[in-house]
Structures are given as C-alpha cells and as structure tokens.
Amino acid sequence: MKIHSLVFSPTGTSAKIARAIADGILQMKNDAGSFSDATRQPLRDSFGQEDLVVMAAPVYGGRMAPLAKERFRDVKGRHTPCVLVAVYGNRAFENALRDMADFARNRGFVPVAAAAFVGEHSYSSARTPVAAGRPDDSDLKAAGELGMAIARKVQVGSLSPVEPGSLRDEVSSEKSLRNFRNFVEEYQKQRKNAPVQYLPELNPALCNGCGTCAQACPTAAIGAKGQGLEAEKCIRCCACVKVCPSGARSFFTPFASVLAENFNVRKSPVWQIG
Ligand SMILES: Cc1cc2nc3c(=O)[nH]c(=O)nc-3n(C[C@H](O)[C@H](O)[C@H](O)COP(=O)(O)O)c2cc1C
C-alpha cells in the first residue's frame, strides 16, 4: 500500500497534522510516501485500491473549507481507502467530517479513519490568542500514534469503513456556547443593516516588499511585492498575516476576541479507525 497525503492548508496547521499522521503510518511500513499541497493549485491525482490517502483540510464555519473542495474536486479514487482529517481552531468542527466524508465518497474514496485535530485559529493574535501554537508536541505525538494504529490495521488487513459524521466535538461550556450564539446572531443582524467587509490590512511603514505574503496567498489576491489586495479573491484565511516576517499584516475581525474569550479551554484530538 502506498501512502499519499493531500492537503489544503493556508496557515500550515492541517499540513503539519497530515504529515505527522502519514509519518506514523510510514514509520511502521518503513516506506516513503508522497505529499501534495493543494493550497495554491488544484490537484488532479487518481488513486486505486492499493493506495491509502490522507486528506486534510481546515474547518471553516463548521464545514470543510470551500476552497479545499475546489482544490480537491478533480482528485479521484477507485474504492481507495482514505483517512479524513479536519483541523479546527478549538471552537468546534461541527459538520466538517460528515461534509468531508460525503465529498470523498462522491469521488470514489472509502473513509477508513477520521480525525479532528486542533490548530491555531486563523484569527489568533498576540492580543486575542485562540489555540495559539497548536498543533503542539502533544498533538503531533497523538497524530503519529494515530498513524501507527492505522498502519497496524493495514498490516493485518483489517481496516474497514467508518462513519466520520458520527465523531463528536468535545463540547464547550453552556456559557461559552451561549455567548458565541448571541454574538453571531447580533453580528448577522448588524451586517444586514450595514454590511462591513473585513479584510487583512497592510502597514506600509513595516512592509519591506519581500512578497512572502503574495507567495503564501492561496488565491493570488496580493500583488507580487505585497502591494494591493483583490477583495473579491480574499478568503480571509490569514495566511498573509501569519507568514509576514515584519509583522506588517494584520486582520481585524470582531470574532477574534469572542473566540479568545469563549474557546480558551484546550480541546484534545478525537478520531476513529475502522
Ligand atoms: C473563514 C474561517 C472560518 C473558520 N471556522 C472555524 C470553525 O467553524 N471552527 C473552528 O474551530 N475553527 C474555525 N476556523 C479556524 C481554522 O479551522 C483553524 O485555524 C485551522 O487550524 C486552519 O487550518 P490551516 O492552518 O491548515 O489553514 C476558521 C478559520 C477561518 C479562516
């Protein structure tokens, strides 16, 4: 069995988890796998029954990130076993794994394991930290162990299909959930009356034109030297903010402080193996 990782990962956390899981599988198999990054371009790979695909993407609004679906749209399996990995910012992954499972099955894959791991929230900043620094050593160790457990099943030929939609979030406190719900309702009401478009900002005094942000942007929304931003292309993934070496980029969203206040209790990874 050949191991292939397919990732969509603007800020790199889904990629880190996918690598750790794949490394865990490969450690047991003593083999080299392939790694394909769909963050900036679509993938068109086809796989068969002798392959095992690890597919990882972030959770956006409780679902699989829409651009990940576009990037993976032309990937095809033929009864190909796959490990589905949703990476979320410590709030909730909600329907993301069910969504990923439907998406993968429609393309010929058979989910044989599924996992939800926590990654630093795209909106996390020094002032409003949300799952800052994750995945950390403990998350990566867990991802490696998951990989090894999958490899053991592969070795004895006992991997079987799973139902990823049945994996549940670690539930936050009633108070946090209520605060967040109230905030979202209020936010949506306000937006109806006065739509606001939040976009990443650039502090020209700090920008040295290195273009690292442009290279990191999954939708090529930023000019080559960091200048300009095409608003309609921006998916607010915050890749530009996280990679800027001089701190010239920032993204304000009122969600950041609400998330930081209400989802600061560490959630652990969850998974199932068939
Ligand atoms: C537009 C958007 C929506 C998000 N929605 C959620 C969400 O519903 N739940 C959650 O816990 N995290 C959410 N996040 C946080 C990301 O899932 C998290 O930061 C993830 O680790 C990013 O993955 P990446 O590093 O591979 O880009 C959202 C982030 C963005 C940009």
Tab-separated table of C-alpha atoms and ligand atoms in Angstrom:
chain	number	residue	atom	x	y	z
A	1	MET	CA	0.000	0.000	0.000
A	2	LYS	CA	1.339	3.453	-0.974
A	3	ILE	CA	0.658	6.388	1.340
A	4	HIS	CA	-0.307	9.777	-0.157
A	5	SER	CA	-1.057	12.982	1.744
A	6	LEU	CA	-3.281	15.578	0.105
A	7	VAL	CA	-3.564	18.842	1.997
A	8	PHE	CA	-5.186	22.223	1.731
A	9	SER	CA	-3.641	24.356	4.448
A	10	PRO	CA	-3.335	28.163	4.171
A	11	THR	CA	-1.745	28.626	7.609
A	12	GLY	CA	0.023	25.260	7.701
A	13	THR	CA	-1.658	23.528	10.655
A	14	SER	CA	-3.585	20.945	8.597
A	15	ALA	CA	-0.370	20.181	6.716
A	16	LYS	CA	1.528	19.582	9.990
A	17	ILE	CA	-1.102	17.143	11.253
A	18	ALA	CA	-1.305	15.298	7.925
A	19	ARG	CA	2.481	14.909	7.853
A	20	ALA	CA	2.566	13.572	11.421
A	21	ILE	CA	-0.186	11.023	10.685
A	22	ALA	CA	1.487	9.945	7.431
A	23	ASP	CA	4.883	9.722	9.190
A	24	GLY	CA	3.267	7.472	11.826
A	25	ILE	CA	1.903	5.171	9.126
A	26	LEU	CA	5.193	5.177	7.214
A	27	GLN	CA	7.249	4.516	10.357
A	28	MET	CA	5.501	1.177	10.687
A	29	LYS	CA	5.814	0.466	6.977
A	30	ASN	CA	9.378	1.694	6.505
A	31	ASP	CA	8.411	3.251	3.220
A	32	ALA	CA	8.354	6.698	1.533
A	33	GLY	CA	5.020	8.365	0.864
A	34	SER	CA	4.004	11.269	-1.369
A	35	PHE	CA	2.816	14.704	-0.222
A	36	SER	CA	0.705	17.014	-2.426
A	37	ASP	CA	-0.181	20.545	-1.404
A	38	ALA	CA	-3.422	21.856	-2.896
A	39	THR	CA	-3.317	25.197	-1.088
A	40	ARG	CA	-2.351	27.187	-4.152
A	41	GLN	CA	-3.304	24.906	-7.026
A	42	PRO	CA	-5.850	22.190	-7.788
A	43	LEU	CA	-4.822	18.532	-7.697
A	44	ARG	CA	-5.756	16.007	-10.378
A	45	ASP	CA	-4.352	12.756	-8.948
A	46	SER	CA	-6.074	9.387	-9.344
A	47	PHE	CA	-5.727	6.561	-6.867
A	48	GLY	CA	-6.546	2.865	-6.727
A	49	GLN	CA	-7.250	0.227	-4.087
A	50	GLU	CA	-3.543	-0.268	-3.397
A	51	ASP	CA	-3.226	3.363	-2.206
A	52	LEU	CA	-4.053	4.920	1.167
A	53	VAL	CA	-4.835	8.643	1.024
A	54	VAL	CA	-4.615	11.028	3.983
A	55	MET	CA	-6.794	14.055	3.131
A	56	ALA	CA	-6.550	17.082	5.436
A	57	ALA	CA	-8.306	20.445	5.359
A	58	PRO	CA	-9.311	23.174	7.804
A	59	VAL	CA	-12.791	23.697	9.177
A	60	TYR	CA	-14.415	26.949	8.035
A	61	GLY	CA	-17.796	27.762	9.589
A	62	GLY	CA	-18.248	24.201	10.841
A	63	ARG	CA	-17.720	22.680	7.371
A	64	MET	CA	-14.868	21.585	5.126
A	65	ALA	CA	-13.240	24.809	3.808
A	66	PRO	CA	-14.972	25.576	0.469
A	67	LEU	CA	-11.712	26.269	-1.367
A	68	ALA	CA	-10.376	22.863	-0.248
A	69	LYS	CA	-13.332	21.290	-2.053
A	70	GLU	CA	-12.476	23.195	-5.203
A	71	ARG	CA	-8.825	22.202	-4.993
A	72	PHE	CA	-9.627	18.504	-4.441
A	73	ARG	CA	-12.545	18.440	-6.907
A	74	ASP	CA	-10.697	16.522	-9.632
A	75	VAL	CA	-8.976	14.035	-7.331
A	76	LYS	CA	-10.324	10.547	-7.970
A	77	GLY	CA	-10.275	7.266	-6.121
A	78	ARG	CA	-11.377	3.762	-7.097
A	79	HIS	CA	-12.562	2.225	-3.837
A	80	THR	CA	-9.479	3.931	-2.378
A	81	PRO	CA	-9.211	3.820	1.424
A	82	CYS	CA	-8.745	7.283	2.933
A	83	VAL	CA	-8.077	8.933	6.280
A	84	LEU	CA	-10.056	12.170	6.645
A	85	VAL	CA	-8.586	14.888	8.847
A	86	ALA	CA	-10.442	18.067	9.814
A	87	VAL	CA	-8.330	20.693	11.577
A	88	TYR	CA	-10.194	23.339	13.562
A	89	GLY	CA	-9.427	26.320	15.758
A	90	ASN	CA	-10.594	24.950	19.137
A	91	ARG	CA	-14.163	26.257	18.747
A	92	ALA	CA	-15.962	23.320	17.057
A	93	PHE	CA	-15.698	21.127	13.981
A	94	GLU	CA	-19.465	20.556	13.789
A	95	ASN	CA	-20.360	19.036	10.374
A	96	ALA	CA	-16.906	19.195	8.803
A	97	LEU	CA	-16.168	15.460	8.929
A	98	ARG	CA	-19.593	14.496	7.615
A	99	ASP	CA	-19.080	17.041	4.850
A	100	MET	CA	-15.599	15.668	4.064
A	101	ALA	CA	-16.888	12.101	4.065
A	102	ASP	CA	-19.663	12.926	1.554
A	103	PHE	CA	-17.142	14.782	-0.567
A	104	ALA	CA	-14.619	11.905	-0.505
A	105	ARG	CA	-17.191	9.162	-1.153
A	106	ASN	CA	-18.529	11.059	-4.174
A	107	ARG	CA	-15.016	10.867	-5.605
A	108	GLY	CA	-14.512	7.146	-5.104
A	109	PHE	CA	-12.879	7.086	-1.671
A	110	VAL	CA	-13.784	4.897	1.278
A	111	PRO	CA	-13.154	6.560	4.661
A	112	VAL	CA	-11.397	4.003	6.903
A	113	ALA	CA	-10.330	6.501	9.585
A	114	ALA	CA	-11.316	10.038	10.512
A	115	ALA	CA	-9.901	12.586	12.899
A	116	ALA	CA	-10.399	16.123	14.158
A	117	PHE	CA	-7.317	17.928	15.453
A	118	VAL	CA	-6.875	21.458	16.785
A	119	GLY	CA	-4.696	24.033	15.013
A	120	GLU	CA	-4.006	27.625	15.969
A	121	HIS	CA	-7.052	29.613	14.934
A	122	SER	CA	-6.516	31.654	11.771
A	123	TYR	CA	-7.776	34.714	13.709
A	124	SER	CA	-5.490	34.118	16.695
A	125	SER	CA	-3.141	37.004	17.517
A	126	ALA	CA	-0.983	38.039	20.481
A	127	ARG	CA	-3.911	40.094	21.843
A	128	THR	CA	-6.584	37.506	21.117
A	129	PRO	CA	-4.920	34.076	21.325
A	130	VAL	CA	-7.051	31.127	20.216
A	131	ALA	CA	-5.327	27.746	20.374
A	132	ALA	CA	-2.016	29.601	19.934
A	133	GLY	CA	0.902	27.384	18.942
A	134	ARG	CA	-1.179	24.352	18.106
A	135	PRO	CA	-0.624	21.732	16.941
A	136	ASP	CA	1.967	21.377	19.711
A	137	ASP	CA	4.186	18.411	20.605
A	138	SER	CA	1.346	16.601	22.301
A	139	ASP	CA	-0.943	16.974	19.248
A	140	LEU	CA	1.813	15.810	16.890
A	141	LYS	CA	2.571	12.837	19.128
A	142	ALA	CA	-1.128	11.895	19.070
A	143	ALA	CA	-1.178	12.265	15.269
A	144	GLY	CA	1.847	9.965	14.997
A	145	GLU	CA	0.167	7.398	17.260
A	146	LEU	CA	-2.960	7.546	15.136
A	147	GLY	CA	-0.787	6.863	12.075
A	148	MET	CA	0.861	3.871	13.763
A	149	ALA	CA	-2.521	2.462	14.821
A	150	ILE	CA	-3.717	2.741	11.202
A	151	ALA	CA	-0.544	1.023	9.959
A	152	ARG	CA	-1.068	-1.894	12.380
A	153	LYS	CA	-4.551	-2.414	10.915
A	154	VAL	CA	-3.176	-2.178	7.370
A	155	GLN	CA	-0.587	-4.843	8.212
A	156	VAL	CA	-3.203	-7.357	9.338
A	157	GLY	CA	-5.601	-6.344	6.549
A	158	SER	CA	-8.387	-5.422	8.941
A	159	LEU	CA	-9.147	-1.789	8.024
A	160	SER	CA	-12.874	-1.309	7.499
A	161	PRO	CA	-15.128	1.649	6.604
A	162	VAL	CA	-16.065	4.247	9.243
A	163	GLU	CA	-18.825	6.825	9.549
A	164	PRO	CA	-16.875	10.091	10.114
A	165	GLY	CA	-20.077	12.081	10.681
A	166	SER	CA	-20.575	10.242	13.955
A	167	LEU	CA	-17.420	11.733	15.524
A	168	ARG	CA	-18.402	14.375	18.047
A	169	ASP	CA	-16.900	17.643	19.187
A	170	GLU	CA	-15.591	17.949	22.685
A	171	VAL	CA	-18.379	20.151	23.992
A	172	SER	CA	-17.637	23.671	25.264
A	173	SER	CA	-19.365	25.064	28.356
A	174	GLU	CA	-23.004	26.110	28.074
A	175	LYS	CA	-21.955	29.690	28.834
A	176	SER	CA	-19.356	29.821	26.030
A	177	LEU	CA	-21.796	28.353	23.531
A	178	ARG	CA	-24.492	30.838	24.547
A	179	ASN	CA	-22.089	33.808	24.351
A	180	PHE	CA	-20.952	32.740	20.898
A	181	ARG	CA	-24.501	32.113	19.652
A	182	ASN	CA	-25.651	35.536	20.891
A	183	PHE	CA	-22.643	37.202	19.301
A	184	VAL	CA	-23.262	35.552	15.907
A	185	GLU	CA	-26.971	36.475	15.971
A	186	GLU	CA	-26.172	40.103	16.796
A	187	TYR	CA	-23.381	40.195	14.185
A	188	GLN	CA	-25.681	38.858	11.464
A	189	LYS	CA	-28.404	41.375	12.376
A	190	GLN	CA	-25.936	44.260	12.184
A	191	ARG	CA	-24.465	43.060	8.901
A	192	LYS	CA	-27.932	43.004	7.346
A	193	ASN	CA	-28.378	46.703	8.106
A	194	ALA	CA	-24.808	47.835	7.436
A	195	PRO	CA	-22.625	45.273	5.659
A	196	VAL	CA	-18.967	45.533	6.705
A	197	GLN	CA	-16.200	43.822	4.789
A	198	TYR	CA	-13.248	42.879	6.961
A	199	LEU	CA	-10.008	42.410	5.026
A	200	PRO	CA	-6.367	41.895	6.004
A	201	GLU	CA	-4.619	45.243	6.369
A	202	LEU	CA	-1.101	46.298	5.486
A	203	ASN	CA	1.033	48.717	7.484
A	204	PRO	CA	3.212	50.270	4.750
A	205	ALA	CA	5.695	51.546	7.335
A	206	LEU	CA	6.554	47.940	8.280
A	207	CYS	CA	6.325	46.338	4.812
A	208	ASN	CA	9.664	45.836	3.036
A	209	GLY	CA	8.089	44.448	-0.145
A	210	CYS	CA	9.566	40.954	0.274
A	211	GLY	CA	6.433	39.387	-1.243
A	212	THR	CA	6.254	36.472	1.241
A	213	CYS	CA	2.547	37.240	1.749
A	214	ALA	CA	1.876	37.120	-2.007
A	215	GLN	CA	3.542	33.708	-2.256
A	216	ALA	CA	1.500	32.384	0.670
A	217	CYS	CA	-1.874	33.665	-0.548
A	218	PRO	CA	-3.923	30.663	-1.801
A	219	THR	CA	-5.924	32.763	-4.253
A	220	ALA	CA	-3.209	35.092	-5.613
A	221	ALA	CA	-5.157	38.047	-4.227
A	222	ILE	CA	-1.995	40.020	-3.335
A	223	GLY	CA	0.436	41.750	-5.714
A	224	ALA	CA	3.908	40.160	-6.132
A	225	LYS	CA	5.628	42.623	-3.795
A	226	GLY	CA	2.823	42.632	-1.263
A	227	GLN	CA	1.044	45.595	-2.780
A	228	GLY	CA	-2.738	45.732	-3.248
A	229	LEU	CA	-5.376	43.180	-2.319
A	230	GLU	CA	-8.201	41.994	-4.562
A	231	ALA	CA	-11.052	41.938	-2.076
A	232	GLU	CA	-13.248	39.561	-4.070
A	233	LYS	CA	-10.471	36.938	-4.167
A	234	CYS	CA	-9.627	37.079	-0.424
A	235	ILE	CA	-10.949	34.136	1.643
A	236	ARG	CA	-9.733	35.635	4.959
A	237	CYS	CA	-7.594	32.580	5.691
A	238	CYS	CA	-4.936	34.853	7.291
A	239	ALA	CA	-2.028	33.109	5.551
A	240	CYS	CA	-0.610	36.557	4.672
A	241	VAL	CA	-0.806	37.687	8.303
A	242	LYS	CA	0.894	34.571	9.695
A	243	VAL	CA	3.792	34.491	7.231
A	244	CYS	CA	4.733	38.189	7.182
A	245	PRO	CA	8.274	38.340	8.611
A	246	SER	CA	7.957	42.007	9.638
A	247	GLY	CA	4.501	41.989	11.225
A	248	ALA	CA	3.176	44.351	8.547
A	249	ARG	CA	-0.051	42.407	8.024
A	250	SER	CA	-2.986	42.166	10.394
A	251	PHE	CA	-6.599	41.125	10.200
A	252	PHE	CA	-9.262	42.612	12.398
A	253	THR	CA	-12.463	40.706	12.902
A	254	PRO	CA	-14.827	41.084	15.884
A	255	PHE	CA	-14.855	37.267	16.037
A	256	ALA	CA	-11.274	37.162	17.319
A	257	SER	CA	-11.978	38.473	20.827
A	258	VAL	CA	-15.189	36.445	21.217
A	259	LEU	CA	-13.344	33.278	20.228
A	260	ALA	CA	-10.425	34.081	22.525
A	261	GLU	CA	-12.756	34.686	25.480
A	262	ASN	CA	-15.001	31.681	24.997
A	263	PHE	CA	-12.867	28.916	23.500
A	264	ASN	CA	-9.752	29.038	25.628
A	265	VAL	CA	-10.204	25.597	27.201
A	266	ARG	CA	-7.909	23.162	25.431
A	267	LYS	CA	-9.659	20.559	23.285
A	268	SER	CA	-7.995	17.247	22.501
A	269	PRO	CA	-7.865	15.415	19.196
A	270	VAL	CA	-10.561	12.816	18.524
A	271	TRP	CA	-10.531	10.021	15.970
A	272	GLN	CA	-11.971	6.717	14.859
A	273	ILE	CA	-10.355	3.859	12.965
A	274	GLY	CA	-12.376	1.205	11.164
B	1	LIG	C1	-13.098	31.650	7.481
B	1	LIG	C2	-12.690	30.778	8.638
B	1	LIG	C3	-13.658	30.038	9.319
B	1	LIG	C4	-13.276	29.219	10.401
B	1	LIG	N1	-14.250	28.482	11.043
B	1	LIG	C5	-13.896	27.717	12.109
B	1	LIG	C6	-14.883	26.961	12.805
B	1	LIG	O1	-16.051	26.878	12.420
B	1	LIG	N2	-14.500	26.284	13.925
B	1	LIG	C7	-13.217	26.332	14.397
B	1	LIG	O2	-12.961	25.764	15.460
B	1	LIG	N3	-12.242	26.982	13.711
B	1	LIG	C8	-12.547	27.674	12.578
B	1	LIG	N4	-11.575	28.335	11.881
B	1	LIG	C9	-10.162	28.149	12.268
B	1	LIG	C10	-9.431	27.135	11.375
B	1	LIG	O3	-10.187	25.968	11.204
B	1	LIG	C11	-8.083	26.740	12.050
B	1	LIG	O4	-7.331	27.871	12.344
B	1	LIG	C12	-7.254	25.779	11.222
B	1	LIG	O5	-6.216	25.325	12.066
B	1	LIG	C13	-6.655	26.427	9.976
B	1	LIG	O6	-6.032	25.442	9.186
B	1	LIG	P1	-4.757	25.709	8.261
B	1	LIG	O7	-3.630	26.104	9.186
B	1	LIG	O8	-4.497	24.403	7.631
B	1	LIG	O9	-5.089	26.816	7.320
B	1	LIG	C14	-11.907	29.151	10.806
B	1	LIG	C15	-10.954	29.897	10.102
B	1	LIG	C16	-11.330	30.705	9.035
B	1	LIG	C17	-10.283	31.486	8.293
